[in-house]
PDB file of C-alpha atoms in Angstrom:
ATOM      1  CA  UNK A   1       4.273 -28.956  15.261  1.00  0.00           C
ATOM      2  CA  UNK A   2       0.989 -26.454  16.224  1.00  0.00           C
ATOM      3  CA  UNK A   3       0.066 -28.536  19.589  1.00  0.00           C
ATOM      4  CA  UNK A   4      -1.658 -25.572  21.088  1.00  0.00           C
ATOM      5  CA  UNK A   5      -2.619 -27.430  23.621  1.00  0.00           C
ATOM      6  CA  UNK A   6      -3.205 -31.344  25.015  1.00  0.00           C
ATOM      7  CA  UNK A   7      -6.748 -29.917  26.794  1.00  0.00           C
ATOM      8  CA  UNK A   8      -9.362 -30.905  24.477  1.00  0.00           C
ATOM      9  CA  UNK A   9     -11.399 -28.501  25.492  1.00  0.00           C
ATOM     10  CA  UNK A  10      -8.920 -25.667  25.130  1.00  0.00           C
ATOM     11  CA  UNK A  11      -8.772 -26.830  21.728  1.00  0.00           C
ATOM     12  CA  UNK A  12     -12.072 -27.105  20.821  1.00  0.00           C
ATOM     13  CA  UNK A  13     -12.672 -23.543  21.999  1.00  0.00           C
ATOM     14  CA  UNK A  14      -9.357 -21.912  19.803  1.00  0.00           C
ATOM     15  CA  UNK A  15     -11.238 -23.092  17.390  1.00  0.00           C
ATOM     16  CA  UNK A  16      -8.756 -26.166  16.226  1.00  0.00           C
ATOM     17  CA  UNK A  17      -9.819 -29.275  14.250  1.00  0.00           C
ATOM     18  CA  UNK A  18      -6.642 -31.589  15.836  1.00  0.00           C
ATOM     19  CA  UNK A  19      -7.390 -33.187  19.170  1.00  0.00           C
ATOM     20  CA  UNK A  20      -4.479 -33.978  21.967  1.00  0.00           C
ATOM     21  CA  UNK A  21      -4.250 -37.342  20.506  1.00  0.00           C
ATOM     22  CA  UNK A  22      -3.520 -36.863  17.122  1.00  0.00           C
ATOM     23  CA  UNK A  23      -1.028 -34.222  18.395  1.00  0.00           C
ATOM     24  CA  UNK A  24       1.331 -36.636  20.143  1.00  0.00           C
ATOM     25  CA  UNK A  25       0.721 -39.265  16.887  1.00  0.00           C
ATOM     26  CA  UNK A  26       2.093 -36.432  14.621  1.00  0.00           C
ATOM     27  CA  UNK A  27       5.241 -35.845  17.123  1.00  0.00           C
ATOM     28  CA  UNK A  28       5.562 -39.105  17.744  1.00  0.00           C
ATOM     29  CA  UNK A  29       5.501 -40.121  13.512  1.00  0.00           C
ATOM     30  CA  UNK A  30       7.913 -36.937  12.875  1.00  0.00           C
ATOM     31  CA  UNK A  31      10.546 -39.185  15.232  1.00  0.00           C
ATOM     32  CA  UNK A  32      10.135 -41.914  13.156  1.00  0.00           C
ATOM     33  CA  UNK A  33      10.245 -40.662  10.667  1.00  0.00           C
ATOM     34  CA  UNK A  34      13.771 -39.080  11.513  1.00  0.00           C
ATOM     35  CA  UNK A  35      13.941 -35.825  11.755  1.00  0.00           C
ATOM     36  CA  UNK A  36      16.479 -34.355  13.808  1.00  0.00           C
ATOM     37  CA  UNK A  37      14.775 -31.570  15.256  1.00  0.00           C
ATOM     38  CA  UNK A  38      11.324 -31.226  16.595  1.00  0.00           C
ATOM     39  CA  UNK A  39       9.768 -28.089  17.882  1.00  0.00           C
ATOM     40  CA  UNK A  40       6.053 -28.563  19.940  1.00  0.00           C
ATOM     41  CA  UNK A  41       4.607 -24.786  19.701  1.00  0.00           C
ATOM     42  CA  UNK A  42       2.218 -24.498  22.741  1.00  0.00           C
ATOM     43  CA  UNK A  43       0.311 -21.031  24.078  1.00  0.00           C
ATOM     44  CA  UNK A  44      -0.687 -20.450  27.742  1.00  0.00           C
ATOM     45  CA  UNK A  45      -2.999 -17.960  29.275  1.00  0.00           C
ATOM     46  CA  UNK A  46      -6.158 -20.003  27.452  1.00  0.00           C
ATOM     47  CA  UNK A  47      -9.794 -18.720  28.101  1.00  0.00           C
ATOM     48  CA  UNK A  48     -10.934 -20.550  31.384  1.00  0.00           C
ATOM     49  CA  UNK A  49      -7.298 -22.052  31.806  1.00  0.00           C
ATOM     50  CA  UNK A  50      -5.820 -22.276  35.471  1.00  0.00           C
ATOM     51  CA  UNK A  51      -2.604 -22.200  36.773  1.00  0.00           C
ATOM     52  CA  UNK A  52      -2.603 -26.409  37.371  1.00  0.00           C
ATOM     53  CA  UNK A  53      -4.055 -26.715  33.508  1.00  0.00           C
ATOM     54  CA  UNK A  54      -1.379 -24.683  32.313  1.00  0.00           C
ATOM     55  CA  UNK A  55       1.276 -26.633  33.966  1.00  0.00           C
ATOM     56  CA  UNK A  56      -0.237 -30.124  33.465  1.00  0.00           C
ATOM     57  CA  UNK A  57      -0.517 -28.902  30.032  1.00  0.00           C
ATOM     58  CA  UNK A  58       3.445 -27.989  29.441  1.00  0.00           C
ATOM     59  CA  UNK A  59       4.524 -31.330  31.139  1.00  0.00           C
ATOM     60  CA  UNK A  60       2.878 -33.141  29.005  1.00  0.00           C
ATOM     61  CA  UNK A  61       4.319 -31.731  26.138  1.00  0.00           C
ATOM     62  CA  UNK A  62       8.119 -32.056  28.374  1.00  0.00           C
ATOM     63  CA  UNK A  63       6.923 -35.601  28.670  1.00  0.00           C
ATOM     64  CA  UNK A  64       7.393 -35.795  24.824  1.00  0.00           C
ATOM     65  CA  UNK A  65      11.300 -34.771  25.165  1.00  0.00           C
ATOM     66  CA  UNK A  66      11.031 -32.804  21.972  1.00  0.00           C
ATOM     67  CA  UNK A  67      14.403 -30.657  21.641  1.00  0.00           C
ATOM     68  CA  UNK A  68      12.634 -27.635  21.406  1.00  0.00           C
ATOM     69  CA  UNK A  69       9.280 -25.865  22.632  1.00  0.00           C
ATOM     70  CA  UNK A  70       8.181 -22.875  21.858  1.00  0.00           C
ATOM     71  CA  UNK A  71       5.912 -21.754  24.803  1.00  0.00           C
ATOM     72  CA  UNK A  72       3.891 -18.110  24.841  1.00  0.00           C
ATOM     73  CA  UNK A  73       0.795 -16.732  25.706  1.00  0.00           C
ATOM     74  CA  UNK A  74      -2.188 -16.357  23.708  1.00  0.00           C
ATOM     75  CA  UNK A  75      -2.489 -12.717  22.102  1.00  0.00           C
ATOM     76  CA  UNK A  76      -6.191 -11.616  20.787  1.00  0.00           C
ATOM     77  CA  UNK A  77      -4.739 -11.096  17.326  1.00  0.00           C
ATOM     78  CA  UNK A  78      -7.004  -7.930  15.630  1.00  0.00           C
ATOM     79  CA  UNK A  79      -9.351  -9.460  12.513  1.00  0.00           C
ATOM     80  CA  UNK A  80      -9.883 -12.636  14.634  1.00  0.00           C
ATOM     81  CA  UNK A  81     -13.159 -14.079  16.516  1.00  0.00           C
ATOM     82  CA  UNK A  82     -11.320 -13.980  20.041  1.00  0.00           C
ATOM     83  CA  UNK A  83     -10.257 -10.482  18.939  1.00  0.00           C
ATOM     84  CA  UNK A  84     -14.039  -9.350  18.262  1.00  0.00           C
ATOM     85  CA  UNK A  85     -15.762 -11.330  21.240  1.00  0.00           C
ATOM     86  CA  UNK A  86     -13.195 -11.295  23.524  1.00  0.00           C
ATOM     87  CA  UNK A  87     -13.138 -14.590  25.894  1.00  0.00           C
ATOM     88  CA  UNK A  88     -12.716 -14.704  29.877  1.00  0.00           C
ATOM     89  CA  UNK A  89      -9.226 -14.916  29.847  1.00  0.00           C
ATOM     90  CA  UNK A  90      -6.977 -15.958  33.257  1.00  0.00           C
ATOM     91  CA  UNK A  91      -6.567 -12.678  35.605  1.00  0.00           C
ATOM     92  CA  UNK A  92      -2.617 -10.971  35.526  1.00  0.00           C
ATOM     93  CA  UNK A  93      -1.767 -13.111  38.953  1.00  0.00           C
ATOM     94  CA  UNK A  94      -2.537 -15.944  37.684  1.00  0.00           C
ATOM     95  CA  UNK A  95      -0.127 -15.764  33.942  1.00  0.00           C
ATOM     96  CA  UNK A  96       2.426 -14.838  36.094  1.00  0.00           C
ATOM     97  CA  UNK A  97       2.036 -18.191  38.660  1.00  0.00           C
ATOM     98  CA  UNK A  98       1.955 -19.444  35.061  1.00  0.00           C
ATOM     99  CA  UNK A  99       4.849 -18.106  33.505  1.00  0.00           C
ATOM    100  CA  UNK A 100       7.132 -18.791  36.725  1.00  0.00           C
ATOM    101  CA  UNK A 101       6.040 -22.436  37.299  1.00  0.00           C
ATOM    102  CA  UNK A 102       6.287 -23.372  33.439  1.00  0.00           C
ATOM    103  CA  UNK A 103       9.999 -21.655  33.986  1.00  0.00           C
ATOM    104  CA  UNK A 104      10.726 -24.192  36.985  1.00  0.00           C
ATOM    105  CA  UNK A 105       9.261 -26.898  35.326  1.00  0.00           C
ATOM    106  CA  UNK A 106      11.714 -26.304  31.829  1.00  0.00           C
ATOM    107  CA  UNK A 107      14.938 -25.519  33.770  1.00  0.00           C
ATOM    108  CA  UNK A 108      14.303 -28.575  35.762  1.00  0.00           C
ATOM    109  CA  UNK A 109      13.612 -30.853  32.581  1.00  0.00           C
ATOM    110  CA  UNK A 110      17.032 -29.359  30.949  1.00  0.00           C
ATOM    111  CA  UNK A 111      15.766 -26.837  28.967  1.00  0.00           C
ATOM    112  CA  UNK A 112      17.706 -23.521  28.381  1.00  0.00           C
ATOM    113  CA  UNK A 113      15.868 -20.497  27.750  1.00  0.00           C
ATOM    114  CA  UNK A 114      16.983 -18.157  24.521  1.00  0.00           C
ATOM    115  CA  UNK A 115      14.525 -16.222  23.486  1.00  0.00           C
ATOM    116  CA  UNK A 116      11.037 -14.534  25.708  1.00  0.00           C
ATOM    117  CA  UNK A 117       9.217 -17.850  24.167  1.00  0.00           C
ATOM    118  CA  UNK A 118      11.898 -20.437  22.821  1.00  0.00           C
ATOM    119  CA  UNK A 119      13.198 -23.200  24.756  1.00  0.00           C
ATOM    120  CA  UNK A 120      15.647 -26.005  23.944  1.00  0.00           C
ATOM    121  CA  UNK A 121      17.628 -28.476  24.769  1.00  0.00           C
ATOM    122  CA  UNK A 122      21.471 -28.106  25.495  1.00  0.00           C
ATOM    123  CA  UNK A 123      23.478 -28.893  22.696  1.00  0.00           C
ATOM    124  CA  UNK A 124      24.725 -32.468  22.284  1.00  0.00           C
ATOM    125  CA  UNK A 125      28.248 -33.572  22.726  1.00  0.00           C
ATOM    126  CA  UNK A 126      28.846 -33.016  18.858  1.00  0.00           C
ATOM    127  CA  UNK A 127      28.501 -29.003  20.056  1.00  0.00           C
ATOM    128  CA  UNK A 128      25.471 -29.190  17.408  1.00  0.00           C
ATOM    129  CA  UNK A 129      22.568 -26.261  19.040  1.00  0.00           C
ATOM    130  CA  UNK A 130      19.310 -26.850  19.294  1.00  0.00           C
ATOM    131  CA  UNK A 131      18.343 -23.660  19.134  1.00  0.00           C
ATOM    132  CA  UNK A 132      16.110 -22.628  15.701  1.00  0.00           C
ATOM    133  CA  UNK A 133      17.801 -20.511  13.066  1.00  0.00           C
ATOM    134  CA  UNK A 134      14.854 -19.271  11.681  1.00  0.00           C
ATOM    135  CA  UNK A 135      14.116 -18.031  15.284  1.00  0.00           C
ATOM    136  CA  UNK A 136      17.664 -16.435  15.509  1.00  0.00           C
ATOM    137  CA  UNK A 137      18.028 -14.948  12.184  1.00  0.00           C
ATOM    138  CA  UNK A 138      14.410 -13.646  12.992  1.00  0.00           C
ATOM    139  CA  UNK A 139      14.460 -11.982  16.463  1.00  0.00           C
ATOM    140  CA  UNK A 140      18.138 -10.425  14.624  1.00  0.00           C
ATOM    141  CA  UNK A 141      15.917  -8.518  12.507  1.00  0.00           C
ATOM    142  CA  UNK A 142      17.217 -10.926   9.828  1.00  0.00           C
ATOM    143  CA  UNK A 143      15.976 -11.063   6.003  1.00  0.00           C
ATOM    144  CA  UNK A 144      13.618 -13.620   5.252  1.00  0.00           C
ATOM    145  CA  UNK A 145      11.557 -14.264   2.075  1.00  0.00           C
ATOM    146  CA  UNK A 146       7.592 -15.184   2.622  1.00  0.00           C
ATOM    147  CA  UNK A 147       6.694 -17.937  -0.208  1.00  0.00           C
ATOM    148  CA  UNK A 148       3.240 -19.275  -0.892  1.00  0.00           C
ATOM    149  CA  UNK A 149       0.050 -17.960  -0.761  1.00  0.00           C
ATOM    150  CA  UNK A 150      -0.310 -15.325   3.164  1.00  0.00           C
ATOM    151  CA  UNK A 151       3.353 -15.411   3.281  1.00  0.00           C
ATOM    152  CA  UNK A 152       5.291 -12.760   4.736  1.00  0.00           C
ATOM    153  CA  UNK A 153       8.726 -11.592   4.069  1.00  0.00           C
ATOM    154  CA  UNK A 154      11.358  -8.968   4.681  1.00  0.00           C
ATOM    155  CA  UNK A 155      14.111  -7.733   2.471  1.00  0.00           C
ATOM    156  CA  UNK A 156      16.845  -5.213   2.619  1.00  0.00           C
ATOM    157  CA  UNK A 157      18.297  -2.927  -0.018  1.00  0.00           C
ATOM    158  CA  UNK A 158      21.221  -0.568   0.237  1.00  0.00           C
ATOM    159  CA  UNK A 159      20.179   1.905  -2.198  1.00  0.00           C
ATOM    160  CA  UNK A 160      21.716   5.398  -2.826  1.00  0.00           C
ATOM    161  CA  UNK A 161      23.660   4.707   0.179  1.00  0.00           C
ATOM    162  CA  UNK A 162      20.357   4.210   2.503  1.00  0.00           C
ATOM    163  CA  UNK A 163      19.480   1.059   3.672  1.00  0.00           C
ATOM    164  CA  UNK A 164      15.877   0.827   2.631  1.00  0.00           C
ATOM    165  CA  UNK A 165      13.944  -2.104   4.941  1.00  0.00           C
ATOM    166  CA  UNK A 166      10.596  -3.367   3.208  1.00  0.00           C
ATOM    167  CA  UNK A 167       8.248  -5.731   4.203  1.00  0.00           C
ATOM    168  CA  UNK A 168       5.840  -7.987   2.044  1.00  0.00           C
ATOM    169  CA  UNK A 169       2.646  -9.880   2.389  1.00  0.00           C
ATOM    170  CA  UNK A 170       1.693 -12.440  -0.313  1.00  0.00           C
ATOM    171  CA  UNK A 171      -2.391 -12.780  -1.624  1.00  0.00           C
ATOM    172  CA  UNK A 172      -3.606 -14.883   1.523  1.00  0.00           C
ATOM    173  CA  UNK A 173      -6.054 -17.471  -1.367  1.00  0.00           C
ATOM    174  CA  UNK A 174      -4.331 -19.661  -3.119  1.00  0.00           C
ATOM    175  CA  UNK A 175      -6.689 -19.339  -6.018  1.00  0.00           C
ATOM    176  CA  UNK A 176      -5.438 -15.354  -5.998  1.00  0.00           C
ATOM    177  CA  UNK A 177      -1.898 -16.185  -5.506  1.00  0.00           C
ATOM    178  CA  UNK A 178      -1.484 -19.089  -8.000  1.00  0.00           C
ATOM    179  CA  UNK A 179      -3.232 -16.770 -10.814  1.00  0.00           C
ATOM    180  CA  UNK A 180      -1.001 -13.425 -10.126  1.00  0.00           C
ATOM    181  CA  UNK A 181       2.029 -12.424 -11.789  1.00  0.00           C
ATOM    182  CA  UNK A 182       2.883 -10.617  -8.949  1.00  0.00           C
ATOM    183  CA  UNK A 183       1.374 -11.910  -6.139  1.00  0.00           C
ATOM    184  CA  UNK A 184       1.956  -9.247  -3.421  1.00  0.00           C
ATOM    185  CA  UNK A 185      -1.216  -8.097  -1.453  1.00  0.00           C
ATOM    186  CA  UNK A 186       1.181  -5.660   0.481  1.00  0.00           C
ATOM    187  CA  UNK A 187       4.388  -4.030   0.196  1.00  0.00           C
ATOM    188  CA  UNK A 188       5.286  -1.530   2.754  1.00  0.00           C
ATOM    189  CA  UNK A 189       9.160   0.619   3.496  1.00  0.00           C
ATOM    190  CA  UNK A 190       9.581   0.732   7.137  1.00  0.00           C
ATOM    191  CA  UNK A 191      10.375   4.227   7.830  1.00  0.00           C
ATOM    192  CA  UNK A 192      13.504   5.347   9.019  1.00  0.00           C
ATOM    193  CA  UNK A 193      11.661   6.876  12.284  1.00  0.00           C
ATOM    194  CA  UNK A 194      10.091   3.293  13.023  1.00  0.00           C
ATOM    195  CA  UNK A 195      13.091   1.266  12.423  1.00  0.00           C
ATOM    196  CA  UNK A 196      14.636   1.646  15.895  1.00  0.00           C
ATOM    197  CA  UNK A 197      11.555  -0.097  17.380  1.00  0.00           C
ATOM    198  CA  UNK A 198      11.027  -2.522  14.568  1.00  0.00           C
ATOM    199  CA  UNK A 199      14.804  -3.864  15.767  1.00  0.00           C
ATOM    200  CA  UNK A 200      15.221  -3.590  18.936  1.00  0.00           C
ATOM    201  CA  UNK A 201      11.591  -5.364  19.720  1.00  0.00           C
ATOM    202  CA  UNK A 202      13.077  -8.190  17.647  1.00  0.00           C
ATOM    203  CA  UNK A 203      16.609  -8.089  19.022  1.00  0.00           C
ATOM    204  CA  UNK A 204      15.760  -7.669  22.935  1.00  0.00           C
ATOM    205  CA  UNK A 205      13.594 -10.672  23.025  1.00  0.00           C
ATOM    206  CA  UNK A 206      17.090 -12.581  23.029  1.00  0.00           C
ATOM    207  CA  UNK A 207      18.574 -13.464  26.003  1.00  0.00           C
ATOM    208  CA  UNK A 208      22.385 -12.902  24.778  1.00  0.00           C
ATOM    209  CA  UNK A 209      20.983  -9.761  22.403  1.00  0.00           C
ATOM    210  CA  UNK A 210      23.770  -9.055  20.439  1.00  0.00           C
ATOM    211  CA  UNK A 211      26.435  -6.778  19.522  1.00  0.00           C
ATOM    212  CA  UNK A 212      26.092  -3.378  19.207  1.00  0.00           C
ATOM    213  CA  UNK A 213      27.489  -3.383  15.283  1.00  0.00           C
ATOM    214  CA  UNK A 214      23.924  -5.055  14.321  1.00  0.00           C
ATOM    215  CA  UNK A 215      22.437  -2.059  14.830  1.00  0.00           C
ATOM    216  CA  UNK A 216      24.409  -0.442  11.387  1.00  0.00           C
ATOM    217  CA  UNK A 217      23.760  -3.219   9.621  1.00  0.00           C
ATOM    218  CA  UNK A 218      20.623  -3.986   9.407  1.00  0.00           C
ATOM    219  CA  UNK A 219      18.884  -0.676   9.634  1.00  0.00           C
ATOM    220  CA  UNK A 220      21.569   1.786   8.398  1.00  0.00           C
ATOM    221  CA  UNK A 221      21.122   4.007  12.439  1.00  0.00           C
ATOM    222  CA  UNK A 222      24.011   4.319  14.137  1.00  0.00           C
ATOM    223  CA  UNK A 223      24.126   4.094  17.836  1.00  0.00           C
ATOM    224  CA  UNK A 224      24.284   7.864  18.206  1.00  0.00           C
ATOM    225  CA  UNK A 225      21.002   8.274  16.466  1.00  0.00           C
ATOM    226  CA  UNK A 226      19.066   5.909  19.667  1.00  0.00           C
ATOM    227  CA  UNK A 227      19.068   8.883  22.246  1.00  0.00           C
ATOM    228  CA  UNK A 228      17.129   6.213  24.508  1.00  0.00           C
ATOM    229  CA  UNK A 229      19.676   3.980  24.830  1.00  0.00           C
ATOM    230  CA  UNK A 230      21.781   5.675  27.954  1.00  0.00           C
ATOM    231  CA  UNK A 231      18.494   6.149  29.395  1.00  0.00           C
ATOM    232  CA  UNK A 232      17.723   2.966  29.259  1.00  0.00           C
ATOM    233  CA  UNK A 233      21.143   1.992  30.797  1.00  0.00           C
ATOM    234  CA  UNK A 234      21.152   4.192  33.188  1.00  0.00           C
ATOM    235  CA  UNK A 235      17.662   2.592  34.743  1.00  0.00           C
ATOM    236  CA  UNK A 236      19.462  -0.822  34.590  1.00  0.00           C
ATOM    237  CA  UNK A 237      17.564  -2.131  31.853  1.00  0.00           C
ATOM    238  CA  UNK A 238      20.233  -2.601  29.223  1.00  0.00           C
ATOM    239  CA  UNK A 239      23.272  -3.885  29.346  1.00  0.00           C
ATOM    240  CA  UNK A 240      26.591  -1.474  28.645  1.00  0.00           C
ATOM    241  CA  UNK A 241      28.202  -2.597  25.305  1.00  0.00           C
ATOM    242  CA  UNK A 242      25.456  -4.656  24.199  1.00  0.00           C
ATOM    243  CA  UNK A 243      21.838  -4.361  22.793  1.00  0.00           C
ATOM    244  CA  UNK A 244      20.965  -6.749  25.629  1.00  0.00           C
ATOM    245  CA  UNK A 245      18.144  -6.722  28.301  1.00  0.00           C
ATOM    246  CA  UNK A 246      19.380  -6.752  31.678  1.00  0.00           C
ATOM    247  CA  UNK A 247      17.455  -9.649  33.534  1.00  0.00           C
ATOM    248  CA  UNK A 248      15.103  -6.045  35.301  1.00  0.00           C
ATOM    249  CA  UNK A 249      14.732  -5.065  31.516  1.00  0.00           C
ATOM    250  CA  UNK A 250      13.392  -8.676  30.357  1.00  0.00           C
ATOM    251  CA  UNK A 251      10.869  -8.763  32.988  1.00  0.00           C
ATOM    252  CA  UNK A 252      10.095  -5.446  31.893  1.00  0.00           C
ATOM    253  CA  UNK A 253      10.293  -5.841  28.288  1.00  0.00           C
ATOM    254  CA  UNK A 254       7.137  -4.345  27.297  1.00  0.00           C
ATOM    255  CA  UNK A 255       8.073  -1.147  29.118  1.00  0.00           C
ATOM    256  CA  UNK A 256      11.475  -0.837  27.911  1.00  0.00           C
ATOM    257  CA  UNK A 257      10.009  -1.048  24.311  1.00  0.00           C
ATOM    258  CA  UNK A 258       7.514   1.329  24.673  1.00  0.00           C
ATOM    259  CA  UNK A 259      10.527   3.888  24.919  1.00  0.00           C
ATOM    260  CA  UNK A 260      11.581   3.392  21.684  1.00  0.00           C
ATOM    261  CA  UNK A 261       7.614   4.329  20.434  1.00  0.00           C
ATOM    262  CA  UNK A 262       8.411   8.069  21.441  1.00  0.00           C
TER     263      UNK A 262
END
């Protein structure tokens, strides 16, 4: 559920036509409705938003006890009104005060931290996770196909003995899409020189990462071809026998990234 925020005005000014109210109805009708899982998607780092506003702001959606939250900061996305007239945003000490006391407040309300912006609960007594699968097959550089009109989706092909990676983007008007045969306003191969960053920016957002042998299979590079990797190791920021941040290398995530751009 796209909360975004239970400030009115922080609402008003992303531009959203919901208002804190009718957020917590709509959480509050999906439990009635039964469904077992319910994820609140909130942002932080809002223009004009303080350290206490951002805090007040995540409790109240902690107050809701949804099973899962997905909790990030706002990003001026290019093509976007923020992106051309860029808004006062909080200074750098103040989205980390953020980040840290949103952390504290989470851990202390039971929530376990798997991914830079995904939070759930613990898993119940039936060993059932809370903890999204589209999120997991996702950040593990997982297929997925985009349906509708502005979907996006990724596919993967062994062919000629190459794994060839592609990624689509559907008409974004419905009008468009409903009336095309072959509704693709983009289709683009990731090249082989791109792919190491295209996976490990997905992969090392998870806290556990994962094993080394998902490297292979979804992009077809074997570890010997990631000449960054040791370096990276030695520096403390990955883990040895895993394509896992160390907890220097998620802090540092950005950084350790950026390596794998050269």
């Amino acid at each position: 559920i796209g909360v975004q925020s239970f400030d009115d005005a922080c609402l008003q000014q992303l531009g959203r036509v919901h208002d804190a109210a009718q957020a917590k109805q709509a959480i509050a009708a999906a439990k009635q409705l039964g469904f077992d899982h319910i994820n609140v998607d909130l942002m932080h780092g809002l223009p004009g938003q303080t350290p206490a506003m951002a805090k007040a702001d995540l409790q109240q959606a902690i107050d809701l006890v949804p099973d899962h939250l997905s909790w990030y900061q706002l990003t001026l996305e290019p093509n976007t009104l923020f992106y051309s007239q860029p808004p006062e945003l909080p200074v750098e000490d103040d989205l980390v005060d953020i980040q840290e006391a949103g952390q504290t407040l989470l851990q202390a309300a039971g929530y376990q931290q798997y991914e830079i912006s995904a939070w759930c609960q613990a898993a119940s007594t039936a060993g059932a996770s809370n903890e999204a699968k589209h999120n997991l097959n996702y950040w593990r550089f997982g297929d997925y196909l985009g349906i509708g009109a502005g979907a996006h989706g990724k596919v993967s092909v062994m062919t000629d003995g190459v794994l060839q990676v592609t990624r689509r983007v559907k008409l974004r008007q419905p009008k468009a899409y409903m009336q095309a045969i072959q509704p693709l306003a983009s289709q683009q191969i990731v090249a082989t020189q791109d792919l190491p960053l295209e996976f490990f920016m997905n992969v090392l957002r998870l806290r556990e990462g994962v094993e080394e042998d998902l490297l292979a299979l979804r992009t077809g590079l074997n570890l010997s071809d990631i000449e960054v990797l040791a370096k990276l190791r030695k520096r403390g920021l990955l883990e040895p026998g895993r394509l896992q941040a160390t907890e220097l290398g998620w802090r540092f995530l950005n950084e350790v990234l950026a390596d794998f751009e050269a």
